[in-house]
Amino acid sequence: MTVIDISPSVMQFLLAFIVVAPLLGAVAALLPAPPGLKGKGPDQAVLRHGVTVTGAVLIAAIVLAVGFDHDHPATMQATTDISWIPALDVRIHLGIDGISLPLLLLTALLTFLCALHSYFKPPAGPSPKAFTALVLVLESGTLATFAVLDLLLFFLAFEMVLIPMYFLIARWGGDQRRAAAWKFILYTLLGSVVMLLGLLLIGLRSGTFDMVALATDNGRGLTTSVQVIAVLAIGVGLAVKTPMWPLHSWLPDAHTAAPTVGSVLLAGVLLKMGTYGFVRILLPIAPDGMRTFAPYLAAFAVVGIVYGSLACLALARRGAKGDLKRLIAYSSVGHMGFVLLGIATMTPTGVNGALFANIAHGLITGLLFFLVGAVKDRYGTADLDTLAGATGAALYGRAPRLGALLAFAAVASLGLPGLAGFWGEMLTLFGAYSPAEGLSRPAFRTFMAIGAFGTLLTAAYMLIVVRRVCMGEHTSYSQLSPAAPADAPEPSGTDPSGAGPSATTAPRPATPQPAATTPQLADIQTYEAATWTPLAALTVLAGLWPAVLLGLTDPAVQKLLAGGKS
């Protein structure tokens, strides 16, 4: 079933346009703006250009989704297959199925919202020309990662996003931005070198780099030892990008230093590239190698879930001087742990849960980073002790709509039923309860129990954040000033003549007076509402109607795990 019948040639054009248009837009952003389009100035013109290009890509992605055949989501659609390097049989092979389409839409949506946010609140730093061009190159590389079906093209697209993100952090970031950017690039480049060796091993041993052909072969053309080596090499590169504990240490520094737009794209889009590689490449192409490493992957995943939650609890406690952006970054380590646990089960239930959790994390954590950026702009800091302070009602009293939306995003992140975060975690735990044949049930049920305990820790730190940042610290009488103003009248229980207590008036207890009036903050602005509302609405929609997403992913996952057979 298609909502609108679109010809295959138009679908091919739409997918190619989605991948290439941001790259062309990045080149155009560096050129001088035509005089009639400059508006109030060249800076505004180039930021408007970013909104236009990302908006056109988002519209094309929506049209592509509308024309997608939802009756056959396991079939590659909108395919383009052109020979590129005949000597190596490397082809420009593009296509989408029910696994890649949601990630394509998520990337197009988040990049457009980031461009819109940057237009109304330009980034503090060097020329907006370079900023806009880097964001567009980043979008092109990410979209290509989810659309290409050739191993070498996948690697090129995977690497294409590293340099733009490095400069976004190093040039437009906050404190310690250069160190954080170097840590990011070194970790990811080292992981990528190892990953390239694994991809080359698969391609050369099997005789093709075509991901569809390799998935259909389902590892039959590769010996078990080759699969084990390939999974180890490719898995390291993907695990760094995911990030998996203990290869995660670049992430909190990168998020803390990155500008708001950089944090949203890093959490909402770039982390998904690693988990997508596990599902698209390792599960179908090297199933025996994945089965060997699945228990270790699951063990690292649940350690990451608990470790990320404990790190968040440590940052959230009073007096820890924890940074709210850093806390959300550590929460991503835990959430991506659930994604890896679902993949490690090698079952349709677990992998569907992983893909659902991927999308949910992109929506919710993207919204959280937008909100934390707004809070930091208003307070001038993201320090939790400063944000909580002795401010009475804190955000609820100073910017109530902003506080309410932050609380909504926090409870969505902890997996409240009825919101998007719930389904991915639940399906992942169900998959761990009954893993694929050949995997140890007692071990995976232990992992399931640890993961379930991690959901309780997640609820604990998220509720602490809501209580402290939205409600504020409890204000005791010792924090209030009982002193009366200098021009206040004498207490009613004292005779003005100084003769002692008046016989006609009874003494009354002094009422403590607040030390100062809490200043109000700017609440949600119109452009912020336009940026954040789609993410909040989709979080509710995915929570109440999960079949929309699962109906796309499940047939494709079933086919992938069955070796290309529907």
Coordinates of C-alpha atoms in Angstrom, one line a residue:
M1 CA 0.0 0.0 0.0
T2 CA 1.3 3.5 -0.9
V3 CA -0.4 6.7 0.2
I4 CA 0.4 8.2 -3.2
D5 CA 1.5 6.2 -6.2
I6 CA 4.9 7.6 -7.3
S7 CA 6.8 6.1 -10.2
P8 CA 10.1 4.2 -9.5
S9 CA 12.1 6.8 -11.5
V10 CA 10.8 9.6 -9.3
M11 CA 11.5 7.7 -6.2
Q12 CA 15.0 7.1 -7.4
F13 CA 15.4 10.8 -8.0
L14 CA 14.0 11.7 -4.6
L15 CA 16.5 9.5 -2.7
A16 CA 19.4 10.7 -4.8
F17 CA 18.3 14.3 -4.2
I18 CA 18.0 13.7 -0.4
V19 CA 21.6 12.5 -0.3
V20 CA 23.2 15.0 -2.7
A21 CA 21.2 18.2 -2.1
P22 CA 22.8 19.1 1.3
L23 CA 26.3 18.7 -0.3
L24 CA 25.4 21.1 -3.1
G25 CA 23.8 23.4 -0.6
A26 CA 27.1 23.4 1.5
V27 CA 29.0 24.5 -1.6
A28 CA 26.4 27.2 -2.3
A29 CA 26.6 28.4 1.3
L30 CA 30.2 29.4 0.9
L31 CA 29.5 31.5 -2.2
P32 CA 28.5 35.2 -1.9
A33 CA 24.8 35.7 -1.5
P34 CA 23.0 37.4 -4.4
P35 CA 22.2 41.0 -3.6
G36 CA 18.4 40.6 -3.6
L37 CA 18.6 37.7 -1.2
K38 CA 20.8 39.2 1.5
G39 CA 17.9 40.4 3.7
K40 CA 19.3 42.3 6.7
G41 CA 22.8 41.0 5.9
P42 CA 24.9 38.2 4.5
D43 CA 24.9 36.3 7.9
Q44 CA 21.1 36.2 7.9
A45 CA 21.1 35.2 4.2
V46 CA 23.3 32.2 4.7
L47 CA 21.4 31.0 7.8
R48 CA 18.2 31.3 5.8
H49 CA 19.8 29.3 3.0
G50 CA 20.5 26.5 5.5
V51 CA 16.8 26.5 6.5
T52 CA 15.8 26.4 2.8
V53 CA 18.1 23.5 1.9
T54 CA 17.3 21.4 4.9
G55 CA 13.6 22.2 4.5
A56 CA 13.7 21.0 0.9
V57 CA 15.4 17.8 2.0
L58 CA 12.8 17.2 4.7
I59 CA 10.0 17.7 2.2
A60 CA 11.6 15.3 -0.2
A61 CA 12.0 12.7 2.6
I62 CA 8.4 13.1 3.5
V63 CA 7.3 12.6 -0.1
L64 CA 9.6 9.6 -0.3
A65 CA 7.9 8.1 2.8
V66 CA 4.5 8.8 1.3
G67 CA 5.4 7.0 -1.9
F68 CA 7.0 4.1 -0.1
D69 CA 5.2 0.8 -0.5
H70 CA 4.2 0.0 3.1
D71 CA 2.9 -3.4 2.1
H72 CA 6.5 -4.5 1.2
P73 CA 8.8 -2.7 3.7
A74 CA 11.3 -5.6 3.5
T75 CA 12.0 -4.8 -0.2
M76 CA 14.6 -2.3 -1.2
Q77 CA 12.9 0.6 -2.9
A78 CA 14.0 3.8 -4.7
T79 CA 17.1 1.9 -5.7
T80 CA 19.9 3.2 -7.9
D81 CA 22.7 0.8 -8.9
I82 CA 25.6 2.3 -11.0
S83 CA 29.1 0.9 -11.5
W84 CA 31.7 3.2 -9.9
I85 CA 35.0 1.3 -9.6
P86 CA 34.7 -1.8 -11.8
A87 CA 38.1 -3.2 -10.7
L88 CA 36.9 -3.6 -7.2
D89 CA 33.2 -4.1 -8.1
V90 CA 32.3 -1.0 -6.1
R91 CA 29.0 0.5 -7.1
I92 CA 26.9 3.6 -6.3
H93 CA 24.1 1.5 -4.9
L94 CA 21.3 3.4 -3.0
G95 CA 18.1 2.1 -1.6
I96 CA 15.8 2.2 1.4
D97 CA 13.7 -0.3 3.3
G98 CA 11.7 -0.3 6.5
I99 CA 14.9 -0.2 8.6
S100 CA 16.5 2.8 6.9
L101 CA 13.4 4.9 6.1
P102 CA 12.7 6.0 9.7
L103 CA 16.3 7.0 10.3
L104 CA 16.3 9.0 7.0
L105 CA 13.2 10.9 8.2
L106 CA 14.7 11.4 11.7
T107 CA 17.9 12.9 10.2
A108 CA 16.1 15.2 7.8
L109 CA 13.8 16.4 10.6
L110 CA 16.4 17.1 13.2
T111 CA 18.7 18.8 10.8
F112 CA 15.9 21.1 9.6
L113 CA 15.0 21.9 13.2
C114 CA 18.6 22.7 14.0
A115 CA 18.8 25.0 10.9
L116 CA 15.6 26.7 12.0
H117 CA 16.9 27.2 15.6
S118 CA 20.2 28.6 14.2
Y119 CA 18.4 31.1 12.0
F120 CA 16.6 32.7 15.0
K121 CA 19.4 32.3 17.4
P122 CA 22.7 32.5 15.4
P123 CA 25.6 30.5 16.8
A124 CA 28.2 32.5 18.8
G125 CA 31.5 32.0 17.0
P126 CA 33.1 32.5 13.6
S127 CA 31.3 33.1 10.3
P128 CA 27.8 31.6 9.9
K129 CA 28.8 30.7 6.3
A130 CA 31.2 28.0 7.6
F131 CA 28.7 26.9 10.3
T132 CA 25.9 26.4 7.7
A133 CA 28.2 24.6 5.3
L134 CA 29.4 22.2 8.0
V135 CA 25.9 21.4 9.1
L136 CA 24.9 20.6 5.5
V137 CA 27.9 18.4 4.9
L138 CA 27.1 16.6 8.2
E139 CA 23.5 16.0 7.0
S140 CA 24.6 14.7 3.6
G141 CA 27.0 12.2 5.2
T142 CA 24.5 11.0 7.7
L143 CA 21.7 10.5 5.1
A144 CA 24.2 8.7 2.8
T145 CA 25.1 6.3 5.6
F146 CA 21.4 5.2 5.9
A147 CA 20.9 5.1 2.1
V148 CA 24.0 3.4 0.6
L149 CA 24.1 -0.4 0.0
D150 CA 27.8 -0.8 -0.7
L151 CA 30.3 -1.5 2.0
L152 CA 33.0 1.0 0.8
L153 CA 30.4 3.7 0.2
F154 CA 29.1 3.1 3.7
F155 CA 32.6 3.6 5.1
L156 CA 33.0 6.8 3.1
A157 CA 29.7 8.2 4.3
F158 CA 30.4 7.0 7.8
E159 CA 33.7 9.0 7.8
M160 CA 32.2 12.1 6.0
V161 CA 30.5 13.3 9.2
L162 CA 33.7 13.3 11.4
I163 CA 35.4 16.5 10.1
P164 CA 32.2 18.7 10.2
M165 CA 31.4 17.6 13.8
Y166 CA 35.0 18.2 14.8
F167 CA 34.9 21.8 13.6
L168 CA 31.4 22.4 15.0
I169 CA 32.7 21.5 18.4
A170 CA 36.2 23.1 18.1
R171 CA 35.0 26.4 16.6
W172 CA 31.5 27.0 18.0
G173 CA 31.7 25.0 21.3
G174 CA 32.0 26.2 24.9
D175 CA 34.7 25.6 27.5
Q176 CA 37.4 23.0 26.7
R177 CA 36.1 22.7 23.2
R178 CA 39.4 22.0 21.5
A179 CA 40.3 19.2 23.9
A180 CA 36.8 17.7 23.5
A181 CA 37.0 18.0 19.6
W182 CA 40.4 16.3 19.5
K183 CA 39.2 13.5 21.8
F184 CA 36.2 13.0 19.5
I185 CA 38.2 12.8 16.3
L186 CA 40.9 10.6 17.7
Y187 CA 38.5 8.0 19.1
T188 CA 36.3 7.8 16.0
L189 CA 39.2 7.8 13.5
L190 CA 41.1 5.0 15.3
G191 CA 37.9 3.0 15.4
S192 CA 37.2 3.7 11.7
V193 CA 40.7 2.4 10.7
V194 CA 40.0 -0.9 12.3
M195 CA 36.5 -1.0 10.8
L196 CA 37.8 -0.4 7.3
L197 CA 40.1 -3.5 7.7
G198 CA 37.0 -5.6 8.6
L199 CA 35.0 -4.3 5.6
L200 CA 37.8 -5.0 3.2
L201 CA 38.1 -8.5 4.7
I202 CA 34.5 -9.2 4.0
G203 CA 34.5 -7.7 0.5
L204 CA 37.7 -9.4 -0.7
R205 CA 36.8 -12.8 0.8
S206 CA 33.3 -12.8 -0.6
G207 CA 34.1 -11.2 -3.9
T208 CA 31.6 -8.4 -3.6
F209 CA 31.0 -5.2 -1.5
D210 CA 27.2 -5.2 -2.3
M211 CA 25.4 -5.3 1.1
V212 CA 22.2 -6.7 -0.4
A213 CA 24.0 -9.6 -2.0
L214 CA 26.0 -10.3 1.1
A215 CA 22.9 -10.2 3.3
T216 CA 21.2 -12.7 1.0
D217 CA 24.2 -15.0 1.2
N218 CA 23.9 -14.7 5.0
G219 CA 27.5 -15.5 5.6
R220 CA 27.6 -18.8 3.7
G221 CA 30.5 -17.5 1.6
L222 CA 32.6 -16.7 4.6
T223 CA 34.2 -19.1 7.0
T224 CA 33.5 -18.8 10.7
S225 CA 37.0 -17.6 11.5
V226 CA 36.7 -14.8 8.9
Q227 CA 33.3 -13.8 10.3
V228 CA 34.7 -13.7 13.8
I229 CA 37.6 -11.4 12.8
A230 CA 35.3 -9.2 10.7
V231 CA 32.8 -8.8 13.5
L232 CA 35.6 -7.9 15.9
A233 CA 37.1 -5.3 13.6
I234 CA 33.9 -3.7 12.3
G235 CA 32.3 -4.0 15.7
V236 CA 35.0 -1.9 17.4
G237 CA 34.5 1.0 14.9
L238 CA 30.7 0.8 15.2
A239 CA 30.9 0.6 19.0
V240 CA 33.0 3.7 19.3
K241 CA 30.4 5.7 17.3
T242 CA 27.4 4.2 19.2
P243 CA 29.1 4.6 21.9
M244 CA 29.5 1.4 23.8
W245 CA 31.0 1.2 27.3
P246 CA 34.1 1.4 27.8
L247 CA 34.6 3.2 24.4
H248 CA 32.3 6.0 25.4
S249 CA 34.6 8.4 27.2
W250 CA 34.7 10.9 24.3
L251 CA 31.0 11.4 24.4
P252 CA 30.4 13.4 27.6
D253 CA 33.2 15.8 26.8
A254 CA 32.0 16.3 23.2
H255 CA 28.4 17.0 24.4
T256 CA 29.4 19.3 27.2
A257 CA 31.6 21.4 24.9
A258 CA 29.4 21.3 21.7
P259 CA 27.0 24.1 20.8
T260 CA 23.3 23.2 21.2
V261 CA 22.9 22.3 17.5
G262 CA 26.0 20.1 17.7
S263 CA 24.7 18.2 20.7
V264 CA 21.3 17.7 19.1
L265 CA 22.8 16.2 15.9
L266 CA 25.4 14.2 17.8
A267 CA 22.9 12.5 20.0
G268 CA 19.9 12.4 17.7
V269 CA 21.7 11.3 14.5
L270 CA 25.4 10.4 14.7
L271 CA 25.0 7.8 17.5
K272 CA 22.5 6.0 15.3
M273 CA 25.0 5.4 12.6
G274 CA 26.9 2.9 14.8
T275 CA 23.8 0.8 15.8
Y276 CA 22.5 0.9 12.2
G277 CA 25.8 -0.6 11.1
F278 CA 25.4 -3.5 13.5
V279 CA 21.9 -4.2 12.1
R280 CA 22.5 -3.6 8.4
I281 CA 26.0 -5.2 8.1
L282 CA 27.0 -7.5 11.0
L283 CA 23.7 -9.3 11.8
P284 CA 22.9 -10.5 8.2
I285 CA 26.4 -10.7 6.7
A286 CA 28.4 -12.4 9.6
P287 CA 25.7 -14.2 11.7
D288 CA 28.2 -16.8 13.0
G289 CA 30.6 -14.1 14.1
M290 CA 27.8 -12.1 15.8
R291 CA 26.6 -15.2 17.6
T292 CA 30.2 -15.7 19.0
F293 CA 30.4 -12.1 20.3
A294 CA 26.7 -11.6 21.2
P295 CA 27.1 -12.5 24.9
Y296 CA 30.0 -10.1 25.2
L297 CA 28.1 -7.4 23.4
A298 CA 25.2 -7.8 25.7
A299 CA 27.4 -7.8 28.8
F300 CA 29.1 -4.5 27.7
A301 CA 25.6 -3.1 27.0
V302 CA 24.2 -3.8 30.4
V303 CA 27.3 -2.5 32.1
G304 CA 26.8 0.7 30.0
I305 CA 23.2 0.9 31.2
V306 CA 24.1 0.8 34.8
Y307 CA 27.3 2.8 34.5
G308 CA 25.6 5.6 32.6
S309 CA 22.8 5.7 35.2
L310 CA 25.2 5.8 38.2
A311 CA 27.2 8.5 36.5
C312 CA 24.0 10.6 36.1
L313 CA 23.0 10.0 39.7
A314 CA 26.5 11.2 40.8
L315 CA 26.1 14.3 38.7
A316 CA 22.6 15.0 39.9
R317 CA 23.3 15.0 43.6
R318 CA 23.4 18.2 45.5
G319 CA 26.8 19.8 45.8
A320 CA 28.3 17.7 43.0
K321 CA 28.5 20.8 40.6
G322 CA 27.2 18.5 37.9
D323 CA 26.6 19.9 34.4
L324 CA 23.1 19.2 33.0
K325 CA 24.4 18.8 29.5
R326 CA 27.0 16.3 30.7
L327 CA 24.3 14.4 32.6
I328 CA 22.1 14.1 29.5
A329 CA 25.2 12.9 27.6
Y330 CA 25.8 10.1 30.2
S331 CA 22.1 9.2 29.9
S332 CA 22.8 8.5 26.2
V333 CA 25.4 5.9 27.2
G334 CA 22.6 4.1 29.1
H335 CA 20.0 4.4 26.5
M336 CA 22.3 3.2 23.7
G337 CA 23.1 0.3 26.0
F338 CA 19.5 -0.9 25.5
V339 CA 19.8 -0.6 21.8
L340 CA 23.0 -2.8 21.8
L341 CA 21.3 -5.3 24.2
G342 CA 18.4 -5.7 21.7
I343 CA 20.8 -6.2 18.8
A344 CA 22.8 -8.8 20.9
T345 CA 19.7 -11.0 21.3
M346 CA 19.7 -11.6 17.5
T347 CA 15.9 -12.0 17.7
P348 CA 13.2 -10.1 15.7
T349 CA 11.7 -8.8 19.0
G350 CA 15.1 -7.6 20.3
V351 CA 16.2 -6.0 17.1
N352 CA 12.8 -4.3 16.6
G353 CA 13.1 -3.0 20.1
A354 CA 16.6 -1.7 19.3
L355 CA 15.4 0.1 16.2
F356 CA 12.5 1.6 18.1
A357 CA 14.7 2.7 20.9
N358 CA 17.0 4.3 18.3
I359 CA 14.3 6.5 17.0
A360 CA 12.9 7.3 20.4
H361 CA 16.3 8.3 21.7
G362 CA 16.8 10.6 18.7
L363 CA 13.5 12.4 19.4
I364 CA 13.7 12.6 23.2
T365 CA 17.4 13.3 23.6
G366 CA 17.3 15.8 20.7
L367 CA 14.5 17.6 22.5
L368 CA 16.4 17.5 25.8
F369 CA 19.5 19.0 24.4
F370 CA 17.4 21.8 22.8
L371 CA 15.8 22.5 26.2
V372 CA 19.1 22.3 28.1
G373 CA 20.6 24.8 25.6
A374 CA 17.6 27.1 26.2
V375 CA 18.0 26.8 30.0
K376 CA 21.8 27.5 29.7
D377 CA 21.1 30.6 27.6
R378 CA 18.7 32.0 30.2
Y379 CA 20.8 31.2 33.3
G380 CA 24.2 31.6 31.7
T381 CA 25.2 28.1 33.0
A382 CA 24.2 24.5 33.0
D383 CA 25.5 23.8 36.5
L384 CA 22.9 21.8 38.4
D385 CA 23.5 23.4 41.8
T386 CA 23.2 26.9 40.2
L387 CA 20.1 25.9 38.3
A388 CA 18.4 24.4 41.4
G389 CA 19.6 27.1 43.9
A390 CA 17.4 28.5 46.6
T391 CA 15.0 29.8 44.0
G392 CA 11.7 28.5 45.3
A393 CA 9.8 27.2 42.3
A394 CA 12.8 27.4 40.0
L395 CA 11.7 26.8 36.3
Y396 CA 8.1 26.2 37.3
G397 CA 8.0 29.6 38.8
R398 CA 10.3 31.5 36.5
A399 CA 9.5 30.0 33.1
P400 CA 6.6 27.6 33.6
R401 CA 6.1 26.4 30.0
L402 CA 9.8 25.7 29.7
G403 CA 9.8 23.9 33.0
A404 CA 6.8 21.8 32.0
L405 CA 8.4 20.8 28.7
L406 CA 11.6 19.9 30.4
A407 CA 9.7 17.7 32.8
F408 CA 7.8 16.1 29.9
A409 CA 11.1 15.2 28.1
A410 CA 12.6 13.9 31.3
V411 CA 9.7 11.5 32.0
A412 CA 9.7 10.4 28.3
S413 CA 13.4 9.6 28.6
L414 CA 12.9 7.4 31.7
G415 CA 10.5 5.3 29.7
L416 CA 7.0 6.3 30.9
P417 CA 4.3 4.1 29.3
G418 CA 2.5 6.0 26.6
L419 CA 5.6 7.8 25.4
A420 CA 8.2 6.7 22.8
G421 CA 10.9 5.7 25.3
F422 CA 8.8 2.9 26.8
W423 CA 8.4 0.5 23.8
G424 CA 12.1 0.2 22.8
E425 CA 13.2 -0.7 26.3
M426 CA 10.3 -3.1 26.8
L427 CA 10.9 -5.0 23.5
T428 CA 14.6 -5.1 24.2
L429 CA 14.1 -6.8 27.6
F430 CA 11.5 -9.2 26.0
G431 CA 14.1 -10.1 23.4
A432 CA 16.7 -10.7 26.2
Y433 CA 14.3 -13.0 28.0
S434 CA 14.3 -15.4 25.0
P435 CA 17.4 -14.9 22.9
A436 CA 18.2 -16.5 19.6
E437 CA 19.0 -20.2 19.3
G438 CA 22.6 -21.0 20.4
L439 CA 22.8 -18.1 22.9
S440 CA 22.7 -18.8 26.7
R441 CA 19.3 -18.2 28.1
P442 CA 20.4 -17.9 31.7
A443 CA 23.1 -15.4 30.7
F444 CA 20.7 -13.2 28.7
R445 CA 18.0 -13.4 31.4
T446 CA 20.6 -12.1 33.9
F447 CA 21.3 -9.3 31.4
M448 CA 17.6 -8.7 31.2
A449 CA 17.4 -8.3 35.0
I450 CA 20.3 -5.9 35.1
G451 CA 18.8 -3.9 32.3
A452 CA 15.5 -3.7 34.2
F453 CA 17.3 -2.5 37.2
G454 CA 18.9 0.2 35.0
T455 CA 15.4 1.5 34.1
L456 CA 14.8 2.1 37.9
L457 CA 18.1 4.0 38.1
T458 CA 17.1 6.0 35.0
A459 CA 13.8 7.0 36.7
A460 CA 15.7 8.0 39.8
Y461 CA 18.1 10.4 38.2
M462 CA 15.6 11.9 35.8
L463 CA 13.1 12.6 38.7
I464 CA 15.9 14.2 40.7
V465 CA 16.7 16.5 37.8
V466 CA 13.0 17.4 37.5
R467 CA 12.7 18.1 41.2
R468 CA 15.9 20.2 41.4
V469 CA 15.8 22.1 38.1
C470 CA 12.0 22.5 37.7
M471 CA 10.9 22.8 41.4
G472 CA 14.1 24.1 43.0
E473 CA 15.7 23.2 46.3
H474 CA 13.6 23.4 49.4
T475 CA 13.8 26.9 51.0
S476 CA 14.0 26.6 54.8
Y477 CA 13.4 29.3 57.3
S478 CA 17.2 29.5 57.8
Q479 CA 17.5 30.7 54.2
L480 CA 15.0 33.5 54.7
S481 CA 15.7 36.9 56.2
P482 CA 13.5 37.8 59.2
A483 CA 14.8 41.3 59.4
A484 CA 12.1 44.0 58.8
P485 CA 12.7 46.9 56.5
A486 CA 14.3 50.0 58.0
D487 CA 11.1 52.1 57.7
A488 CA 8.8 49.4 59.1
P489 CA 6.6 50.4 62.1
E490 CA 7.4 49.2 65.6
P491 CA 6.0 45.8 66.5
S492 CA 2.4 46.0 67.6
G493 CA 3.2 44.3 70.9
T494 CA 5.5 47.2 72.1
D495 CA 4.5 50.6 73.5
P496 CA 6.0 53.4 71.4
S497 CA 7.0 55.2 74.7
G498 CA 9.3 52.3 75.5
A499 CA 7.3 51.4 78.7
G500 CA 7.1 47.8 77.7
P501 CA 4.4 45.6 76.0
S502 CA 1.2 47.4 75.3
A503 CA -1.8 46.3 77.2
T504 CA -4.1 46.8 74.3
T505 CA -2.2 44.7 71.7
A506 CA -1.1 41.1 71.8
P507 CA 2.3 40.1 70.5
R508 CA 2.3 38.1 67.2
P509 CA 5.1 36.0 65.7
A510 CA 7.2 37.6 63.0
T511 CA 6.6 36.4 59.5
P512 CA 9.9 35.5 57.7
Q513 CA 10.5 37.6 54.6
P514 CA 12.2 36.3 51.5
A515 CA 15.6 37.6 51.0
A516 CA 14.9 38.7 47.5
T517 CA 12.2 38.4 44.8
T518 CA 12.9 35.7 42.3
P519 CA 13.4 37.3 38.8
Q520 CA 11.4 35.9 35.9
L521 CA 13.0 34.4 32.9
A522 CA 11.9 34.5 29.3
D523 CA 9.6 31.6 28.7
I524 CA 9.3 29.6 25.5
Q525 CA 9.7 31.9 22.5
T526 CA 7.7 31.4 19.2
Y527 CA 10.7 30.0 17.3
E528 CA 11.5 27.6 20.1
A529 CA 7.9 26.4 20.1
A530 CA 8.1 25.8 16.4
T531 CA 11.4 23.9 16.8
W532 CA 10.4 21.7 19.8
T533 CA 6.8 21.0 19.1
P534 CA 7.4 18.4 16.3
L535 CA 9.7 16.4 18.6
A536 CA 7.3 16.4 21.5
A537 CA 4.3 15.5 19.3
L538 CA 6.2 12.6 17.6
T539 CA 7.3 11.4 21.1
V540 CA 3.6 11.1 22.0
L541 CA 2.6 9.6 18.7
A542 CA 5.2 6.9 18.8
G543 CA 4.3 6.1 22.4
L544 CA 0.6 5.8 21.7
W545 CA 0.8 4.3 18.2
P546 CA 4.0 2.1 18.0
A547 CA 2.6 0.1 15.2
V548 CA 3.4 2.9 12.8
L549 CA 7.1 2.3 13.3
L550 CA 7.1 -1.4 14.1
G551 CA 5.0 -2.1 10.9
L552 CA 7.9 -0.7 8.9
T553 CA 10.8 -2.4 10.8
D554 CA 9.4 -5.8 11.6
P555 CA 9.1 -7.3 8.1
A556 CA 12.6 -5.9 7.2
V557 CA 14.1 -7.3 10.3
Q558 CA 12.5 -10.7 9.8
K559 CA 13.9 -10.8 6.2
L560 CA 17.4 -9.7 7.4
L561 CA 17.7 -12.3 10.1
A562 CA 16.4 -15.0 7.8
G563 CA 19.1 -14.4 5.2
G564 CA 17.2 -12.3 2.7
K565 CA 14.2 -14.6 2.7
S566 CA 10.9 -12.9 3.6

